[in-house]
């Protein structure tokens, strides 16, 4: 995969060379903290951020790595908490045993808490202007907190086994999943100092891309195995998923229609950036 080789290999090297550690005499906290970051995953959000920077301001790529790491740290915290017994009670994530199973629930909660706050420290120390760093922190906080991912997760948990309308389902997943994906693109645009209209357009595209990501995830949960995906599947029967609401065949068609609608959003972007993002859509979503 060209995109993955070009951006994610270099980011992965940076992550390993700058892997945060936790001082103290706790027997396993630092180990658990590092293991969950190194467990990998798609690194989809850093990819989006770095794709924007590489296309629009390639000289700032190295400056953007700490921001991409902070973004991945916040996303990782959300996965740890999502897997907790109080939420999804999952025993597998990124092909590895979840932290509350491998260690204990207290460790998992506190590693998640640490990653959440450390993410912003990571961004605050990036070699960028103070104004840019403040904008980046604000974008991530607005989309990752109560105005985005957290309220989406709260709704998801509250309405298990309670059928939502399609409009309510889209609201849920726009917040739980799409806003952080949109923020990834927006943060790349902030690093590149793109104008306000360009930022609005790329964020709008990101919201649709994030919903597409969730639709595909719901389809995968219904059709794939835990071994193939590195996390539990067939686990959404109590959830408000697009497959549960629409049925599998209609969800697949909805995904295809969503991919087509992204073309309209791409047309609002700079052509070079649109081409790069179109390439990502095709590689990740088989468009």
PDB file of C-alpha atoms in Angstrom:
ATOM      1  CA  UNK A   1       0.000   0.000   0.000  1.00  0.00           C
ATOM      2  CA  UNK A   2       1.725   3.196  -1.197  1.00  0.00           C
ATOM      3  CA  UNK A   3       0.131   5.545   1.327  1.00  0.00           C
ATOM      4  CA  UNK A   4       0.947   3.296   4.236  1.00  0.00           C
ATOM      5  CA  UNK A   5       4.572   2.832   3.160  1.00  0.00           C
ATOM      6  CA  UNK A   6       5.120   6.540   2.580  1.00  0.00           C
ATOM      7  CA  UNK A   7       3.686   7.968   5.766  1.00  0.00           C
ATOM      8  CA  UNK A   8       3.083   5.333   8.365  1.00  0.00           C
ATOM      9  CA  UNK A   9       6.470   3.619   8.268  1.00  0.00           C
ATOM     10  CA  UNK A  10       8.223   6.895   9.051  1.00  0.00           C
ATOM     11  CA  UNK A  11       5.651   7.746  11.716  1.00  0.00           C
ATOM     12  CA  UNK A  12       6.021   4.307  13.287  1.00  0.00           C
ATOM     13  CA  UNK A  13       9.793   4.793  13.476  1.00  0.00           C
ATOM     14  CA  UNK A  14       9.286   8.178  15.122  1.00  0.00           C
ATOM     15  CA  UNK A  15       6.830   6.649  17.612  1.00  0.00           C
ATOM     16  CA  UNK A  16       9.258   3.909  18.622  1.00  0.00           C
ATOM     17  CA  UNK A  17      12.155   6.357  18.970  1.00  0.00           C
ATOM     18  CA  UNK A  18      10.040   8.725  21.078  1.00  0.00           C
ATOM     19  CA  UNK A  19       7.937   6.217  22.982  1.00  0.00           C
ATOM     20  CA  UNK A  20       6.732   7.842  26.214  1.00  0.00           C
ATOM     21  CA  UNK A  21       7.595   6.083  29.457  1.00  0.00           C
ATOM     22  CA  UNK A  22       6.291   6.473  33.003  1.00  0.00           C
ATOM     23  CA  UNK A  23       8.672   6.899  35.926  1.00  0.00           C
ATOM     24  CA  UNK A  24       7.968   5.298  39.286  1.00  0.00           C
ATOM     25  CA  UNK A  25       8.113   1.959  41.080  1.00  0.00           C
ATOM     26  CA  UNK A  26       4.726   0.619  39.962  1.00  0.00           C
ATOM     27  CA  UNK A  27       5.386  -2.994  38.885  1.00  0.00           C
ATOM     28  CA  UNK A  28       3.766  -2.800  35.443  1.00  0.00           C
ATOM     29  CA  UNK A  29       2.185   0.591  34.701  1.00  0.00           C
ATOM     30  CA  UNK A  30       4.867   1.854  32.304  1.00  0.00           C
ATOM     31  CA  UNK A  31       4.992  -1.513  30.538  1.00  0.00           C
ATOM     32  CA  UNK A  32       1.213  -1.519  30.031  1.00  0.00           C
ATOM     33  CA  UNK A  33       1.315   2.113  28.859  1.00  0.00           C
ATOM     34  CA  UNK A  34       3.945   1.387  26.216  1.00  0.00           C
ATOM     35  CA  UNK A  35       2.490  -1.951  25.122  1.00  0.00           C
ATOM     36  CA  UNK A  36      -0.871  -0.493  24.190  1.00  0.00           C
ATOM     37  CA  UNK A  37       0.723   2.233  22.053  1.00  0.00           C
ATOM     38  CA  UNK A  38       3.012  -0.252  20.319  1.00  0.00           C
ATOM     39  CA  UNK A  39       0.158  -2.678  19.675  1.00  0.00           C
ATOM     40  CA  UNK A  40      -0.396  -0.781  16.452  1.00  0.00           C
ATOM     41  CA  UNK A  41      -3.692  -0.731  14.663  1.00  0.00           C
ATOM     42  CA  UNK A  42      -4.456   1.073  11.441  1.00  0.00           C
ATOM     43  CA  UNK A  43      -2.852   4.399  12.513  1.00  0.00           C
ATOM     44  CA  UNK A  44      -5.600   5.827  10.323  1.00  0.00           C
ATOM     45  CA  UNK A  45      -5.868   9.165  12.112  1.00  0.00           C
ATOM     46  CA  UNK A  46      -2.126   9.940  11.985  1.00  0.00           C
ATOM     47  CA  UNK A  47      -2.205   8.928   8.327  1.00  0.00           C
ATOM     48  CA  UNK A  48      -4.886  11.513   7.580  1.00  0.00           C
ATOM     49  CA  UNK A  49      -3.094  14.282   9.450  1.00  0.00           C
ATOM     50  CA  UNK A  50       0.258  13.517   7.817  1.00  0.00           C
ATOM     51  CA  UNK A  51      -1.309  13.176   4.379  1.00  0.00           C
ATOM     52  CA  UNK A  52      -2.557  16.757   4.579  1.00  0.00           C
ATOM     53  CA  UNK A  53       0.832  18.026   5.746  1.00  0.00           C
ATOM     54  CA  UNK A  54       2.764  16.056   3.133  1.00  0.00           C
ATOM     55  CA  UNK A  55       0.539  17.419   0.391  1.00  0.00           C
ATOM     56  CA  UNK A  56       0.214  21.040   1.519  1.00  0.00           C
ATOM     57  CA  UNK A  57       3.411  21.774   3.491  1.00  0.00           C
ATOM     58  CA  UNK A  58       5.873  18.862   3.160  1.00  0.00           C
ATOM     59  CA  UNK A  59       8.675  20.779   4.886  1.00  0.00           C
ATOM     60  CA  UNK A  60       6.649  20.527   8.122  1.00  0.00           C
ATOM     61  CA  UNK A  61       6.359  16.734   8.160  1.00  0.00           C
ATOM     62  CA  UNK A  62       8.858  16.194  10.988  1.00  0.00           C
ATOM     63  CA  UNK A  63       7.258  18.999  12.982  1.00  0.00           C
ATOM     64  CA  UNK A  64       3.923  17.235  12.610  1.00  0.00           C
ATOM     65  CA  UNK A  65       5.051  13.871  14.028  1.00  0.00           C
ATOM     66  CA  UNK A  66       4.594  14.865  17.715  1.00  0.00           C
ATOM     67  CA  UNK A  67       1.081  16.064  16.879  1.00  0.00           C
ATOM     68  CA  UNK A  68       0.280  12.806  15.092  1.00  0.00           C
ATOM     69  CA  UNK A  69       1.577  10.899  18.113  1.00  0.00           C
ATOM     70  CA  UNK A  70      -0.600  12.949  20.466  1.00  0.00           C
ATOM     71  CA  UNK A  71      -3.595  12.245  18.247  1.00  0.00           C
ATOM     72  CA  UNK A  72      -2.871   8.504  18.292  1.00  0.00           C
ATOM     73  CA  UNK A  73      -2.446   8.585  22.079  1.00  0.00           C
ATOM     74  CA  UNK A  74      -5.876  10.142  22.556  1.00  0.00           C
ATOM     75  CA  UNK A  75      -7.449   7.643  20.166  1.00  0.00           C
ATOM     76  CA  UNK A  76      -5.752   4.784  22.044  1.00  0.00           C
ATOM     77  CA  UNK A  77      -7.137   6.016  25.369  1.00  0.00           C
ATOM     78  CA  UNK A  78     -10.634   5.900  23.858  1.00  0.00           C
ATOM     79  CA  UNK A  79     -10.140   2.273  22.796  1.00  0.00           C
ATOM     80  CA  UNK A  80      -8.925   1.238  26.256  1.00  0.00           C
ATOM     81  CA  UNK A  81     -11.983   2.758  27.909  1.00  0.00           C
ATOM     82  CA  UNK A  82     -14.329   1.408  25.219  1.00  0.00           C
ATOM     83  CA  UNK A  83     -13.096  -2.115  26.021  1.00  0.00           C
ATOM     84  CA  UNK A  84     -13.657  -1.849  29.800  1.00  0.00           C
ATOM     85  CA  UNK A  85     -16.181  -4.146  31.531  1.00  0.00           C
ATOM     86  CA  UNK A  86     -18.470  -1.151  32.137  1.00  0.00           C
ATOM     87  CA  UNK A  87     -18.681  -0.567  28.389  1.00  0.00           C
ATOM     88  CA  UNK A  88     -17.970  -3.289  25.773  1.00  0.00           C
ATOM     89  CA  UNK A  89     -16.158  -5.727  28.093  1.00  0.00           C
ATOM     90  CA  UNK A  90     -13.874  -6.833  25.242  1.00  0.00           C
ATOM     91  CA  UNK A  91     -10.934  -9.183  25.688  1.00  0.00           C
ATOM     92  CA  UNK A  92      -9.103  -8.479  22.402  1.00  0.00           C
ATOM     93  CA  UNK A  93      -7.882  -5.264  20.767  1.00  0.00           C
ATOM     94  CA  UNK A  94      -5.387  -4.812  17.915  1.00  0.00           C
ATOM     95  CA  UNK A  95      -4.719  -8.533  18.058  1.00  0.00           C
ATOM     96  CA  UNK A  96      -3.618  -8.355  21.703  1.00  0.00           C
ATOM     97  CA  UNK A  97      -5.297  -9.032  25.020  1.00  0.00           C
ATOM     98  CA  UNK A  98      -6.986  -5.884  26.319  1.00  0.00           C
ATOM     99  CA  UNK A  99      -5.319  -4.128  29.257  1.00  0.00           C
ATOM    100  CA  UNK A 100      -7.997  -4.864  31.838  1.00  0.00           C
ATOM    101  CA  UNK A 101      -7.626  -8.583  31.036  1.00  0.00           C
ATOM    102  CA  UNK A 102      -3.818  -8.639  30.717  1.00  0.00           C
ATOM    103  CA  UNK A 103      -3.338  -6.620  33.910  1.00  0.00           C
ATOM    104  CA  UNK A 104      -6.380  -5.343  35.806  1.00  0.00           C
ATOM    105  CA  UNK A 105      -9.201  -2.843  35.444  1.00  0.00           C
ATOM    106  CA  UNK A 106      -7.526  -0.166  37.565  1.00  0.00           C
ATOM    107  CA  UNK A 107      -4.416  -0.254  35.367  1.00  0.00           C
ATOM    108  CA  UNK A 108      -6.529  -0.025  32.210  1.00  0.00           C
ATOM    109  CA  UNK A 109      -8.526   2.952  33.470  1.00  0.00           C
ATOM    110  CA  UNK A 110      -5.437   4.835  34.609  1.00  0.00           C
ATOM    111  CA  UNK A 111      -3.399   4.094  31.470  1.00  0.00           C
ATOM    112  CA  UNK A 112      -6.336   5.473  29.499  1.00  0.00           C
ATOM    113  CA  UNK A 113      -6.469   8.540  31.736  1.00  0.00           C
ATOM    114  CA  UNK A 114      -2.728   9.076  31.308  1.00  0.00           C
ATOM    115  CA  UNK A 115      -2.866   8.782  27.518  1.00  0.00           C
ATOM    116  CA  UNK A 116      -5.772  11.222  27.378  1.00  0.00           C
ATOM    117  CA  UNK A 117      -3.898  13.955  29.241  1.00  0.00           C
ATOM    118  CA  UNK A 118      -0.422  13.120  27.913  1.00  0.00           C
ATOM    119  CA  UNK A 119      -1.746  13.521  24.366  1.00  0.00           C
ATOM    120  CA  UNK A 120      -2.183  17.248  24.924  1.00  0.00           C
ATOM    121  CA  UNK A 121       1.241  17.555  26.548  1.00  0.00           C
ATOM    122  CA  UNK A 122       2.716  15.886  23.462  1.00  0.00           C
ATOM    123  CA  UNK A 123       1.035  18.400  21.152  1.00  0.00           C
ATOM    124  CA  UNK A 124       1.984  21.354  23.352  1.00  0.00           C
ATOM    125  CA  UNK A 125       5.679  20.508  22.876  1.00  0.00           C
ATOM    126  CA  UNK A 126       5.597  20.181  19.079  1.00  0.00           C
ATOM    127  CA  UNK A 127       8.080  22.403  17.194  1.00  0.00           C
ATOM    128  CA  UNK A 128       5.357  24.729  15.902  1.00  0.00           C
ATOM    129  CA  UNK A 129       4.277  28.248  16.781  1.00  0.00           C
ATOM    130  CA  UNK A 130       2.427  28.785  20.065  1.00  0.00           C
ATOM    131  CA  UNK A 131      -0.669  29.924  18.160  1.00  0.00           C
ATOM    132  CA  UNK A 132      -0.648  26.767  16.051  1.00  0.00           C
ATOM    133  CA  UNK A 133      -0.238  24.539  19.105  1.00  0.00           C
ATOM    134  CA  UNK A 134      -3.176  26.221  20.845  1.00  0.00           C
ATOM    135  CA  UNK A 135      -5.362  25.717  17.774  1.00  0.00           C
ATOM    136  CA  UNK A 136      -4.348  22.053  17.605  1.00  0.00           C
ATOM    137  CA  UNK A 137      -5.137  21.457  21.277  1.00  0.00           C
ATOM    138  CA  UNK A 138      -8.492  23.190  20.846  1.00  0.00           C
ATOM    139  CA  UNK A 139      -9.406  21.136  17.766  1.00  0.00           C
ATOM    140  CA  UNK A 140      -8.576  17.847  19.459  1.00  0.00           C
ATOM    141  CA  UNK A 141     -10.327  18.774  22.717  1.00  0.00           C
ATOM    142  CA  UNK A 142     -13.493  19.975  20.989  1.00  0.00           C
ATOM    143  CA  UNK A 143     -13.827  16.821  18.899  1.00  0.00           C
ATOM    144  CA  UNK A 144     -12.527  14.295  21.425  1.00  0.00           C
ATOM    145  CA  UNK A 145     -14.439  15.549  24.458  1.00  0.00           C
ATOM    146  CA  UNK A 146     -18.021  16.228  25.448  1.00  0.00           C
ATOM    147  CA  UNK A 147     -18.686  17.967  22.129  1.00  0.00           C
ATOM    148  CA  UNK A 148     -17.751  14.886  20.140  1.00  0.00           C
ATOM    149  CA  UNK A 149     -16.367  11.438  20.937  1.00  0.00           C
ATOM    150  CA  UNK A 150     -17.406  11.301  24.597  1.00  0.00           C
ATOM    151  CA  UNK A 151     -21.069  12.200  24.079  1.00  0.00           C
ATOM    152  CA  UNK A 152     -21.187   9.737  21.182  1.00  0.00           C
ATOM    153  CA  UNK A 153     -19.866   6.979  23.442  1.00  0.00           C
ATOM    154  CA  UNK A 154     -22.314   7.956  26.195  1.00  0.00           C
ATOM    155  CA  UNK A 155     -25.247   7.691  23.784  1.00  0.00           C
ATOM    156  CA  UNK A 156     -23.941   4.385  22.433  1.00  0.00           C
ATOM    157  CA  UNK A 157     -23.809   2.878  25.929  1.00  0.00           C
ATOM    158  CA  UNK A 158     -27.111   4.372  27.102  1.00  0.00           C
ATOM    159  CA  UNK A 159     -29.104   3.085  24.142  1.00  0.00           C
ATOM    160  CA  UNK A 160     -27.892  -0.516  23.948  1.00  0.00           C
ATOM    161  CA  UNK A 161     -30.866  -2.749  23.141  1.00  0.00           C
ATOM    162  CA  UNK A 162     -32.927   0.364  22.329  1.00  0.00           C
ATOM    163  CA  UNK A 163     -33.495   0.991  18.642  1.00  0.00           C
ATOM    164  CA  UNK A 164     -32.558   4.453  17.378  1.00  0.00           C
ATOM    165  CA  UNK A 165     -33.784   6.129  14.208  1.00  0.00           C
ATOM    166  CA  UNK A 166     -31.357   6.512  11.315  1.00  0.00           C
ATOM    167  CA  UNK A 167     -30.987  10.221  12.101  1.00  0.00           C
ATOM    168  CA  UNK A 168     -30.177   9.441  15.734  1.00  0.00           C
ATOM    169  CA  UNK A 169     -27.763   6.694  14.672  1.00  0.00           C
ATOM    170  CA  UNK A 170     -25.922   9.099  12.388  1.00  0.00           C
ATOM    171  CA  UNK A 171     -25.720  11.632  15.236  1.00  0.00           C
ATOM    172  CA  UNK A 172     -24.288   8.952  17.533  1.00  0.00           C
ATOM    173  CA  UNK A 173     -21.565   7.872  15.121  1.00  0.00           C
ATOM    174  CA  UNK A 174     -20.837  11.370  13.831  1.00  0.00           C
ATOM    175  CA  UNK A 175     -19.804  12.159  17.387  1.00  0.00           C
ATOM    176  CA  UNK A 176     -18.332   8.860  18.546  1.00  0.00           C
ATOM    177  CA  UNK A 177     -16.233   8.163  15.445  1.00  0.00           C
ATOM    178  CA  UNK A 178     -16.433  10.798  12.736  1.00  0.00           C
ATOM    179  CA  UNK A 179     -15.470  13.906  14.675  1.00  0.00           C
ATOM    180  CA  UNK A 180     -12.047  12.571  15.670  1.00  0.00           C
ATOM    181  CA  UNK A 181     -11.385  11.519  12.071  1.00  0.00           C
ATOM    182  CA  UNK A 182     -12.479  14.955  10.859  1.00  0.00           C
ATOM    183  CA  UNK A 183     -10.272  16.539  13.529  1.00  0.00           C
ATOM    184  CA  UNK A 184      -7.296  14.556  12.197  1.00  0.00           C
ATOM    185  CA  UNK A 185      -7.681  16.228   8.814  1.00  0.00           C
ATOM    186  CA  UNK A 186      -8.404  19.610  10.393  1.00  0.00           C
ATOM    187  CA  UNK A 187      -5.262  19.388  12.533  1.00  0.00           C
ATOM    188  CA  UNK A 188      -3.214  18.758   9.401  1.00  0.00           C
ATOM    189  CA  UNK A 189      -4.800  21.840   7.854  1.00  0.00           C
ATOM    190  CA  UNK A 190      -3.978  23.874  10.976  1.00  0.00           C
ATOM    191  CA  UNK A 191      -0.320  22.824  10.827  1.00  0.00           C
ATOM    192  CA  UNK A 192      -0.245  23.906   7.175  1.00  0.00           C
ATOM    193  CA  UNK A 193      -1.958  27.226   8.044  1.00  0.00           C
ATOM    194  CA  UNK A 194      -4.669  26.706   5.450  1.00  0.00           C
ATOM    195  CA  UNK A 195      -7.345  29.390   5.201  1.00  0.00           C
ATOM    196  CA  UNK A 196     -10.666  29.180   7.048  1.00  0.00           C
ATOM    197  CA  UNK A 197     -12.674  28.011   4.038  1.00  0.00           C
ATOM    198  CA  UNK A 198     -10.200  25.225   3.287  1.00  0.00           C
ATOM    199  CA  UNK A 199     -10.349  24.121   6.910  1.00  0.00           C
ATOM    200  CA  UNK A 200     -14.153  24.076   6.866  1.00  0.00           C
ATOM    201  CA  UNK A 201     -14.178  22.046   3.650  1.00  0.00           C
ATOM    202  CA  UNK A 202     -11.672  19.486   4.867  1.00  0.00           C
ATOM    203  CA  UNK A 203     -13.520  19.101   8.177  1.00  0.00           C
ATOM    204  CA  UNK A 204     -16.813  18.574   6.330  1.00  0.00           C
ATOM    205  CA  UNK A 205     -15.150  15.910   4.189  1.00  0.00           C
ATOM    206  CA  UNK A 206     -13.751  14.326   7.351  1.00  0.00           C
ATOM    207  CA  UNK A 207     -17.168  13.997   8.952  1.00  0.00           C
ATOM    208  CA  UNK A 208     -18.426  12.012   5.967  1.00  0.00           C
ATOM    209  CA  UNK A 209     -15.224   9.973   5.861  1.00  0.00           C
ATOM    210  CA  UNK A 210     -15.689   9.186   9.555  1.00  0.00           C
ATOM    211  CA  UNK A 211     -19.235   7.956   9.021  1.00  0.00           C
ATOM    212  CA  UNK A 212     -17.997   5.802   6.149  1.00  0.00           C
ATOM    213  CA  UNK A 213     -15.350   4.393   8.508  1.00  0.00           C
ATOM    214  CA  UNK A 214     -18.070   3.444  11.001  1.00  0.00           C
ATOM    215  CA  UNK A 215     -20.347   1.916   8.374  1.00  0.00           C
ATOM    216  CA  UNK A 216     -17.474  -0.257   7.185  1.00  0.00           C
ATOM    217  CA  UNK A 217     -16.629  -1.211  10.778  1.00  0.00           C
ATOM    218  CA  UNK A 218     -20.222  -2.327  11.348  1.00  0.00           C
ATOM    219  CA  UNK A 219     -20.128  -4.421   8.179  1.00  0.00           C
ATOM    220  CA  UNK A 220     -16.823  -5.990   9.228  1.00  0.00           C
ATOM    221  CA  UNK A 221     -18.261  -6.842  12.644  1.00  0.00           C
ATOM    222  CA  UNK A 222     -21.099  -8.698  10.932  1.00  0.00           C
ATOM    223  CA  UNK A 223     -19.025 -10.522   8.320  1.00  0.00           C
ATOM    224  CA  UNK A 224     -15.459 -11.080   9.560  1.00  0.00           C
ATOM    225  CA  UNK A 225     -13.712 -13.059  12.297  1.00  0.00           C
ATOM    226  CA  UNK A 226     -11.968 -11.868  15.452  1.00  0.00           C
ATOM    227  CA  UNK A 227      -8.743 -13.499  14.251  1.00  0.00           C
ATOM    228  CA  UNK A 228      -8.794 -11.523  11.007  1.00  0.00           C
ATOM    229  CA  UNK A 229      -9.625  -8.194  12.647  1.00  0.00           C
ATOM    230  CA  UNK A 230      -7.635  -8.423  15.883  1.00  0.00           C
ATOM    231  CA  UNK A 231     -10.688  -7.526  17.972  1.00  0.00           C
ATOM    232  CA  UNK A 232     -14.028  -9.149  18.846  1.00  0.00           C
ATOM    233  CA  UNK A 233     -16.539  -9.368  16.003  1.00  0.00           C
ATOM    234  CA  UNK A 234     -20.140 -10.490  15.877  1.00  0.00           C
ATOM    235  CA  UNK A 235     -20.440  -8.391  19.003  1.00  0.00           C
ATOM    236  CA  UNK A 236     -22.843  -5.678  17.873  1.00  0.00           C
ATOM    237  CA  UNK A 237     -26.192  -7.420  18.320  1.00  0.00           C
ATOM    238  CA  UNK A 238     -27.003  -5.172  21.304  1.00  0.00           C
ATOM    239  CA  UNK A 239     -25.580  -2.058  19.637  1.00  0.00           C
ATOM    240  CA  UNK A 240     -27.106   0.553  17.391  1.00  0.00           C
ATOM    241  CA  UNK A 241     -25.122  -0.299  14.265  1.00  0.00           C
ATOM    242  CA  UNK A 242     -25.881   0.441  10.623  1.00  0.00           C
ATOM    243  CA  UNK A 243     -26.167  -3.299   9.953  1.00  0.00           C
ATOM    244  CA  UNK A 244     -28.679  -3.775  12.771  1.00  0.00           C
ATOM    245  CA  UNK A 245     -30.751  -0.829  11.580  1.00  0.00           C
ATOM    246  CA  UNK A 246     -30.612  -1.340   7.806  1.00  0.00           C
ATOM    247  CA  UNK A 247     -29.724  -5.007   7.373  1.00  0.00           C
ATOM    248  CA  UNK A 248     -26.445  -6.224   5.897  1.00  0.00           C
ATOM    249  CA  UNK A 249     -27.285  -5.805   2.208  1.00  0.00           C
ATOM    250  CA  UNK A 250     -28.705  -2.320   2.679  1.00  0.00           C
ATOM    251  CA  UNK A 251     -25.738  -1.332   4.859  1.00  0.00           C
ATOM    252  CA  UNK A 252     -23.360  -2.415   2.088  1.00  0.00           C
ATOM    253  CA  UNK A 253     -25.348  -0.379  -0.427  1.00  0.00           C
ATOM    254  CA  UNK A 254     -25.389   2.562   1.999  1.00  0.00           C
ATOM    255  CA  UNK A 255     -21.599   2.319   2.181  1.00  0.00           C
ATOM    256  CA  UNK A 256     -21.293   2.379  -1.603  1.00  0.00           C
ATOM    257  CA  UNK A 257     -23.600   5.395  -1.824  1.00  0.00           C
ATOM    258  CA  UNK A 258     -21.543   7.116   0.864  1.00  0.00           C
ATOM    259  CA  UNK A 259     -18.331   6.578  -1.107  1.00  0.00           C
ATOM    260  CA  UNK A 260     -19.944   8.225  -4.124  1.00  0.00           C
ATOM    261  CA  UNK A 261     -21.121  11.187  -2.037  1.00  0.00           C
ATOM    262  CA  UNK A 262     -17.548  11.781  -0.898  1.00  0.00           C
ATOM    263  CA  UNK A 263     -16.679  12.811  -4.450  1.00  0.00           C
ATOM    264  CA  UNK A 264     -18.766  15.955  -4.019  1.00  0.00           C
ATOM    265  CA  UNK A 265     -16.807  16.803  -0.883  1.00  0.00           C
ATOM    266  CA  UNK A 266     -13.489  16.109  -2.629  1.00  0.00           C
ATOM    267  CA  UNK A 267     -14.398  18.614  -5.314  1.00  0.00           C
ATOM    268  CA  UNK A 268     -14.344  21.372  -2.685  1.00  0.00           C
ATOM    269  CA  UNK A 269     -10.688  20.690  -1.877  1.00  0.00           C
ATOM    270  CA  UNK A 270      -7.413  21.610  -3.539  1.00  0.00           C
ATOM    271  CA  UNK A 271      -6.922  19.146  -6.400  1.00  0.00           C
ATOM    272  CA  UNK A 272      -3.619  17.732  -5.163  1.00  0.00           C
ATOM    273  CA  UNK A 273      -5.049  17.146  -1.691  1.00  0.00           C
ATOM    274  CA  UNK A 274      -8.275  15.766  -3.147  1.00  0.00           C
ATOM    275  CA  UNK A 275      -6.280  13.262  -5.217  1.00  0.00           C
ATOM    276  CA  UNK A 276      -4.367  12.096  -2.130  1.00  0.00           C
ATOM    277  CA  UNK A 277      -7.491  11.686  -0.025  1.00  0.00           C
ATOM    278  CA  UNK A 278      -9.308   9.954  -2.877  1.00  0.00           C
ATOM    279  CA  UNK A 279      -6.426   7.479  -3.016  1.00  0.00           C
ATOM    280  CA  UNK A 280      -6.807   6.792   0.721  1.00  0.00           C
ATOM    281  CA  UNK A 281     -10.563   6.257   0.350  1.00  0.00           C
ATOM    282  CA  UNK A 282     -10.017   3.762  -2.460  1.00  0.00           C
ATOM    283  CA  UNK A 283      -7.329   1.835  -0.594  1.00  0.00           C
ATOM    284  CA  UNK A 284      -9.136   1.648   2.739  1.00  0.00           C
ATOM    285  CA  UNK A 285     -12.717   1.333   1.579  1.00  0.00           C
ATOM    286  CA  UNK A 286     -12.411  -0.436  -1.786  1.00  0.00           C
ATOM    287  CA  UNK A 287     -14.163   2.399  -3.564  1.00  0.00           C
TER     288      UNK A 287
END
